[in-house]
Tab-separated table of N, CA and C in Angstrom:
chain	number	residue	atom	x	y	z
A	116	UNK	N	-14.639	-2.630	-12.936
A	116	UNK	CA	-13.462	-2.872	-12.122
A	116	UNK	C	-13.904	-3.004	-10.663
A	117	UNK	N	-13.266	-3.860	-9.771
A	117	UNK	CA	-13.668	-4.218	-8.542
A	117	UNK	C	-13.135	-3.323	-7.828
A	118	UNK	N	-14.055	-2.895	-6.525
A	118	UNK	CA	-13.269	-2.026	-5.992
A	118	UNK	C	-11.953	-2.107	-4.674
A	119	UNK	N	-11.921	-3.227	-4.620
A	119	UNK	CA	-10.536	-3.814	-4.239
A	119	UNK	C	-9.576	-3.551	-5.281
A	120	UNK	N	-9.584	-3.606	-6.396
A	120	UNK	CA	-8.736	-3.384	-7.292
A	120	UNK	C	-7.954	-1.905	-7.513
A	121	UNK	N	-9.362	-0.785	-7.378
A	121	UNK	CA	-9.287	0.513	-7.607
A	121	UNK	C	-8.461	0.858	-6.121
A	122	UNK	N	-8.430	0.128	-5.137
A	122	UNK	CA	-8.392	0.631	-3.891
A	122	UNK	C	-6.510	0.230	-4.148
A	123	UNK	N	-6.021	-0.896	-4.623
A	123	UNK	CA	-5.225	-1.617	-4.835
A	123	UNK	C	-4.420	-0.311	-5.487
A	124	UNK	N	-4.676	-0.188	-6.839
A	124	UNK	CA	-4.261	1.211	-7.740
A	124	UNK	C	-3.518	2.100	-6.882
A	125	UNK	N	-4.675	3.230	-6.043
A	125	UNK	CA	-4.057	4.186	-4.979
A	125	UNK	C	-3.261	3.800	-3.957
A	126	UNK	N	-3.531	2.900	-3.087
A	126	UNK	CA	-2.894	1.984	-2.083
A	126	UNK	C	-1.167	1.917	-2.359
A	127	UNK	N	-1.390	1.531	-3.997
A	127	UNK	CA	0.194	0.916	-4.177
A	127	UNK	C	1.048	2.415	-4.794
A	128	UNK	N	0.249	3.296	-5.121
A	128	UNK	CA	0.708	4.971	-5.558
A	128	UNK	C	0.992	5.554	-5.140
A	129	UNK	N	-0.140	5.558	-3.483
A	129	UNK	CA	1.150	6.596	-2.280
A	129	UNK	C	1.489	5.686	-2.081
A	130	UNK	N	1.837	3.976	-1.935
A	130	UNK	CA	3.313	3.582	-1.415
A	130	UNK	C	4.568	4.068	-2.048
A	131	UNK	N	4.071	3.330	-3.432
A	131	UNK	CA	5.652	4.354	-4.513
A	131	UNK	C	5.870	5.884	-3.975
A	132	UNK	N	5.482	7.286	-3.829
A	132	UNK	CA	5.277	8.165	-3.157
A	132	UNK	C	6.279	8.179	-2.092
A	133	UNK	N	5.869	7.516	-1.267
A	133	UNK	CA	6.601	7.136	0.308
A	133	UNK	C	7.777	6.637	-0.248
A	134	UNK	N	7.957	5.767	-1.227
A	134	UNK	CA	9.307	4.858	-1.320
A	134	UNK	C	10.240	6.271	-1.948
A	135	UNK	N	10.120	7.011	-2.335
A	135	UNK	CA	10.676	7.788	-2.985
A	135	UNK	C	11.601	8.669	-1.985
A	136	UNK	N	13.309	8.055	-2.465
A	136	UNK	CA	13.887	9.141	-1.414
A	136	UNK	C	14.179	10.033	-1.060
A	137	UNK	N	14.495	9.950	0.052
A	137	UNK	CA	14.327	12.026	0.815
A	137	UNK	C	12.909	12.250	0.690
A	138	UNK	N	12.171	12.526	-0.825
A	138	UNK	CA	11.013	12.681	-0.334
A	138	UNK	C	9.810	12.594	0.269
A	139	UNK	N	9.640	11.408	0.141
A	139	UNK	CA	8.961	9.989	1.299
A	139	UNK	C	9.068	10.642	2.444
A	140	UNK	N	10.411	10.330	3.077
A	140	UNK	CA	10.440	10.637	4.288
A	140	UNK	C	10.536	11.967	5.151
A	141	UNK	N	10.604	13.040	3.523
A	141	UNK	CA	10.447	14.352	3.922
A	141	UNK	C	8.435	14.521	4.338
A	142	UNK	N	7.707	13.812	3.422
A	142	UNK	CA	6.325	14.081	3.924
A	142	UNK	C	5.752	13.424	4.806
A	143	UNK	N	6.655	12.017	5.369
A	143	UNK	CA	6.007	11.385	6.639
A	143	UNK	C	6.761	12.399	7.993
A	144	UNK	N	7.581	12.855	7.601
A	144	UNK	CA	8.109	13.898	8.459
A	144	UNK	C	7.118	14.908	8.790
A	145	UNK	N	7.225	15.580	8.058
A	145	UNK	CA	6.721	17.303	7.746
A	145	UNK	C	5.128	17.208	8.096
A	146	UNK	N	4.597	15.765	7.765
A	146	UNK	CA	3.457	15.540	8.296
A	146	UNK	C	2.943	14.658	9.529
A	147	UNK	N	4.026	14.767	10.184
A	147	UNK	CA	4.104	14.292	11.791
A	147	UNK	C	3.391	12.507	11.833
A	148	UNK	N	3.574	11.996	10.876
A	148	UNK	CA	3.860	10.728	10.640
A	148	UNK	C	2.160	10.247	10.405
A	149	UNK	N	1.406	11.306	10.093
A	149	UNK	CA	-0.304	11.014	9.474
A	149	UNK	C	-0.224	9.829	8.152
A	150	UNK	N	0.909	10.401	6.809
A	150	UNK	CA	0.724	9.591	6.016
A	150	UNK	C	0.569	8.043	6.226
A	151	UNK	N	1.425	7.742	7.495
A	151	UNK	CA	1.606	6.218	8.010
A	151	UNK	C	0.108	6.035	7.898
A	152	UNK	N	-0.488	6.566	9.267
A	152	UNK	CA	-2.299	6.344	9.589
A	152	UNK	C	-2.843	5.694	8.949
A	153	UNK	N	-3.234	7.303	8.044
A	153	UNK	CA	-3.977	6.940	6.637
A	153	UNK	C	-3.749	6.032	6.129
A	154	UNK	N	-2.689	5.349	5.675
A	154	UNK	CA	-2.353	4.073	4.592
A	154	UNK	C	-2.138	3.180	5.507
A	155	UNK	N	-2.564	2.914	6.964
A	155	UNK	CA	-2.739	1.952	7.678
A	155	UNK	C	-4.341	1.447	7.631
A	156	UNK	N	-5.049	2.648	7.289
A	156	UNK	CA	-6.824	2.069	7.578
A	156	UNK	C	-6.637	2.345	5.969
A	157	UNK	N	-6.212	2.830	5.231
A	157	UNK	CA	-6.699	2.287	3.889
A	157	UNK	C	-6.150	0.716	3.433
A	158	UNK	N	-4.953	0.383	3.647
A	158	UNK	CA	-4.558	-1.119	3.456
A	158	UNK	C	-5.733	-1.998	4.210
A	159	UNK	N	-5.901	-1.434	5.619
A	159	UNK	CA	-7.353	-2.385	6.078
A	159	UNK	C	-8.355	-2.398	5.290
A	160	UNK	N	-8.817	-1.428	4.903
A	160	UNK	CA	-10.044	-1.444	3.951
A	160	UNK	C	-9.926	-2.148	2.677
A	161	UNK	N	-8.628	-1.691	2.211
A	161	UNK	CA	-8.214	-2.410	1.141
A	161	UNK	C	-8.459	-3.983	1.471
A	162	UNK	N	-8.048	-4.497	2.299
A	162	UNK	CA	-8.017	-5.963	2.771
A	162	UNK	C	-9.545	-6.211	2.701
A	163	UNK	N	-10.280	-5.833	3.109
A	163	UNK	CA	-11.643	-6.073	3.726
A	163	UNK	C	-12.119	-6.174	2.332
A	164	UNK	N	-12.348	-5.187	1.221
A	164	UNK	CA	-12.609	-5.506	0.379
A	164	UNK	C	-12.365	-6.959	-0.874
A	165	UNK	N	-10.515	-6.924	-0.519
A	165	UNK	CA	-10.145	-7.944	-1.371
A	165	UNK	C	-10.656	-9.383	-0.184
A	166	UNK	N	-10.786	-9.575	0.682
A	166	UNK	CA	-11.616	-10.724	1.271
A	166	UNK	C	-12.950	-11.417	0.631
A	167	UNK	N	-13.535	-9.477	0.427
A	167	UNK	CA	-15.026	-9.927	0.214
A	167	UNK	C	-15.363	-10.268	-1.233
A	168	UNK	N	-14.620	-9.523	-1.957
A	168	UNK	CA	-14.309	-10.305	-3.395
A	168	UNK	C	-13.656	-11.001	-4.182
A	169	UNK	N	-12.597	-11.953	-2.916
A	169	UNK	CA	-11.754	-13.196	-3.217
A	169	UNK	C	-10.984	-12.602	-4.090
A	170	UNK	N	-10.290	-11.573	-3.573
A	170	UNK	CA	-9.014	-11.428	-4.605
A	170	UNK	C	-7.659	-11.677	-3.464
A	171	UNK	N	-6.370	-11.575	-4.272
A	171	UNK	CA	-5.282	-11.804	-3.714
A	171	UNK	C	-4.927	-10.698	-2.411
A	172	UNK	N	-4.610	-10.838	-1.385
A	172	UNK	CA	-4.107	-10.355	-0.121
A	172	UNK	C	-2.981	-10.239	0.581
A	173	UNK	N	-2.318	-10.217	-0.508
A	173	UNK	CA	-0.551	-10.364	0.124
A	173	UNK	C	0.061	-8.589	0.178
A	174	UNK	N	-0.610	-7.661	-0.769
A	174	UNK	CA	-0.390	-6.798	-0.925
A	174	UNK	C	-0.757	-5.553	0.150
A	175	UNK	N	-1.742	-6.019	0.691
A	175	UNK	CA	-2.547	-5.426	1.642
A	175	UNK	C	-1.654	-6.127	3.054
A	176	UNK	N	-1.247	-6.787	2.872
A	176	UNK	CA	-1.261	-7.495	4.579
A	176	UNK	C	0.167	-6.519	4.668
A	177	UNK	N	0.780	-6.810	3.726
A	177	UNK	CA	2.363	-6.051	3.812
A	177	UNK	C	2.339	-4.544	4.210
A	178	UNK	N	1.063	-3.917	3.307
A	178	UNK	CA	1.503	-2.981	3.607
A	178	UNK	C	0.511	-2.520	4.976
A	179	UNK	N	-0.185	-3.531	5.432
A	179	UNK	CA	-0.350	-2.881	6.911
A	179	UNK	C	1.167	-2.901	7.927
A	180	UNK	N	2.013	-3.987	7.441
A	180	UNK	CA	3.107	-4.147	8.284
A	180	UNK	C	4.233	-3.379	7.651
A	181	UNK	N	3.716	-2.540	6.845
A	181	UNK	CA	4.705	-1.534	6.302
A	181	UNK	C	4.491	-0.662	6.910
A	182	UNK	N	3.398	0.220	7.146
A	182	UNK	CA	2.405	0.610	7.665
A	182	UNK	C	3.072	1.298	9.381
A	183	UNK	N	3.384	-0.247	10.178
A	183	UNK	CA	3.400	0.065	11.358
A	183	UNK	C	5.380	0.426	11.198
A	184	UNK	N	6.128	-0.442	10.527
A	184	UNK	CA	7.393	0.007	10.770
A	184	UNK	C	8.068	0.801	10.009
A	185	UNK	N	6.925	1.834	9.152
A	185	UNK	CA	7.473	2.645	7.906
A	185	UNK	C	7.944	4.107	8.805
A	186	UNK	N	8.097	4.183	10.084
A	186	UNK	CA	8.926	5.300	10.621
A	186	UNK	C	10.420	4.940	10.908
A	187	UNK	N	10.665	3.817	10.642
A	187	UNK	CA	11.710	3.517	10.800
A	187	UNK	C	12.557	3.798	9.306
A	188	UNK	N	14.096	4.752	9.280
A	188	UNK	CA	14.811	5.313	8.063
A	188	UNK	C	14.872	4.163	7.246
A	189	UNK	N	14.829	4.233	6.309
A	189	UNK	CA	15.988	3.249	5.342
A	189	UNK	C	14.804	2.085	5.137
A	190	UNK	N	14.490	1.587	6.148
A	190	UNK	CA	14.015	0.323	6.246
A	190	UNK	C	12.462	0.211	5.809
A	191	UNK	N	11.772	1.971	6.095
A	191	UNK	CA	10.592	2.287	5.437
A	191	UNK	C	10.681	2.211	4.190
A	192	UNK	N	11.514	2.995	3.840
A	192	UNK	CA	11.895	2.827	2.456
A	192	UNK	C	11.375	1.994	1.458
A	193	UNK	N	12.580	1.214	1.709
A	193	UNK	CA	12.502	-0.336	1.447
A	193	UNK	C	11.120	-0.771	1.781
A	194	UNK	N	10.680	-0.907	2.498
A	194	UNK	CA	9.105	-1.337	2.500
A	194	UNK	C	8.269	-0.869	1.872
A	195	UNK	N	8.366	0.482	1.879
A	195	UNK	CA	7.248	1.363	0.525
A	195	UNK	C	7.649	1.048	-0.470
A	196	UNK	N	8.616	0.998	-0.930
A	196	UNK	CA	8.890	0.361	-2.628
A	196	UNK	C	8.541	-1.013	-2.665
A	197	UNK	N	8.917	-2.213	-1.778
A	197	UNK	CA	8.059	-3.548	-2.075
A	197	UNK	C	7.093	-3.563	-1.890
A	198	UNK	N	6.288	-2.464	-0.677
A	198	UNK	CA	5.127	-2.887	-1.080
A	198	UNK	C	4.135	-2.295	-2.264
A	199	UNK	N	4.714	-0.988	-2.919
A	199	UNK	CA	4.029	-0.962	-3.979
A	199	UNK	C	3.881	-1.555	-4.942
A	200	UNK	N	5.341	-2.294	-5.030
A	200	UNK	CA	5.627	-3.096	-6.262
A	200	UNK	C	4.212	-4.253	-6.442
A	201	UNK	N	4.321	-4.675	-5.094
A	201	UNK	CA	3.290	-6.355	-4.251
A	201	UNK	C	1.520	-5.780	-4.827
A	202	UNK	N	1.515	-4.032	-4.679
A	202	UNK	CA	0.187	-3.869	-4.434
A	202	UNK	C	-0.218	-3.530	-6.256
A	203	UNK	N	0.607	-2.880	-6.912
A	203	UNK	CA	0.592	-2.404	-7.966
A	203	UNK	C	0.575	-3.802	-9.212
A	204	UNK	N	1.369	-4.644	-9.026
A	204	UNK	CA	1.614	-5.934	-9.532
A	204	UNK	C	0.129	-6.445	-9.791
A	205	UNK	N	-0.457	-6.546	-8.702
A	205	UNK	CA	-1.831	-7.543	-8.077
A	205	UNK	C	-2.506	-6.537	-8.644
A	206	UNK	N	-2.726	-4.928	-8.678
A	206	UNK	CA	-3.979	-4.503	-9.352
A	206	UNK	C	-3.810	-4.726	-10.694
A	207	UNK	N	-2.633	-4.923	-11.515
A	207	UNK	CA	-2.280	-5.106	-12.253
A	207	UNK	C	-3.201	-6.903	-13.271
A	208	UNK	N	-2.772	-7.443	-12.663
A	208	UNK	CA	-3.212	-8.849	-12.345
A	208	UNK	C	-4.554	-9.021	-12.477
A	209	UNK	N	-5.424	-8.285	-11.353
A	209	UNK	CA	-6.408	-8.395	-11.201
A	209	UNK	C	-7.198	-7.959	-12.401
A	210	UNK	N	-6.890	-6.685	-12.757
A	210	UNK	CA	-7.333	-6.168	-14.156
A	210	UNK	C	-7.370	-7.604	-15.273
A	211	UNK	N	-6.211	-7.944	-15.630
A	211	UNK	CA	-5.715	-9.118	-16.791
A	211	UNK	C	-6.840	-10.367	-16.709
A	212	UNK	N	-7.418	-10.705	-15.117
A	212	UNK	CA	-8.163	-11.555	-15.222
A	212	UNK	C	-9.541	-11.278	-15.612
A	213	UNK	N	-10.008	-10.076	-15.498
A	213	UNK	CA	-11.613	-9.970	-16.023
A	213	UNK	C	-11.133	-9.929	-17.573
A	214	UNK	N	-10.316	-9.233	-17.787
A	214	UNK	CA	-10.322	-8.817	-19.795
A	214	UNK	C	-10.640	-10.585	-20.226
């Protein structure tokens, strides 16, 4: 398995996580808004990888721009759930094409 893919997996797991309500926004809370960070340089990395092994990048780009406006109520939300759906889909995908 590529490791854009594996990165893809976690990436799109704490998004679902985050999308999850009240609680999402109880741990970007409670954790003074770190979870954002973190899943801002992991979507980069994530990216960097899927570049270097020509995989799909739509999942990663989103959720850097999820990333920056996921302190915002309601609207984070909503962004953590599409973008897990975007990131989870594609590791999904990605798997189907090596088998």
């Amino acid at each position: 398995m590529k490791t854009s893919t594996i990165l893809k997996w976690i990436t799109g797991g704490l998004e679902a996580l985050l999308g999850i309500p009240f609680l999402g926004g109880l741990l970007i809370l409670s954790l003074a808004w770190t979870p954002l960070y973190i899943l801002l340089a992991l979507h980069i990395i994530t990216l960097i990888f899927s570049i270097r092994e020509n995989q799909n990048k739509h999942g990663s780009i989103l959720g850097i721009i999820t990333s920056c406006i996921g302190w915002i109520p309601f609207v984070g939300m909503v962004m953590h759930i599409i973008t897990a759906v975007f990131l989870l889909i594609d590791a999904h995908k990605s798997e189907q094409i090596k088998a």
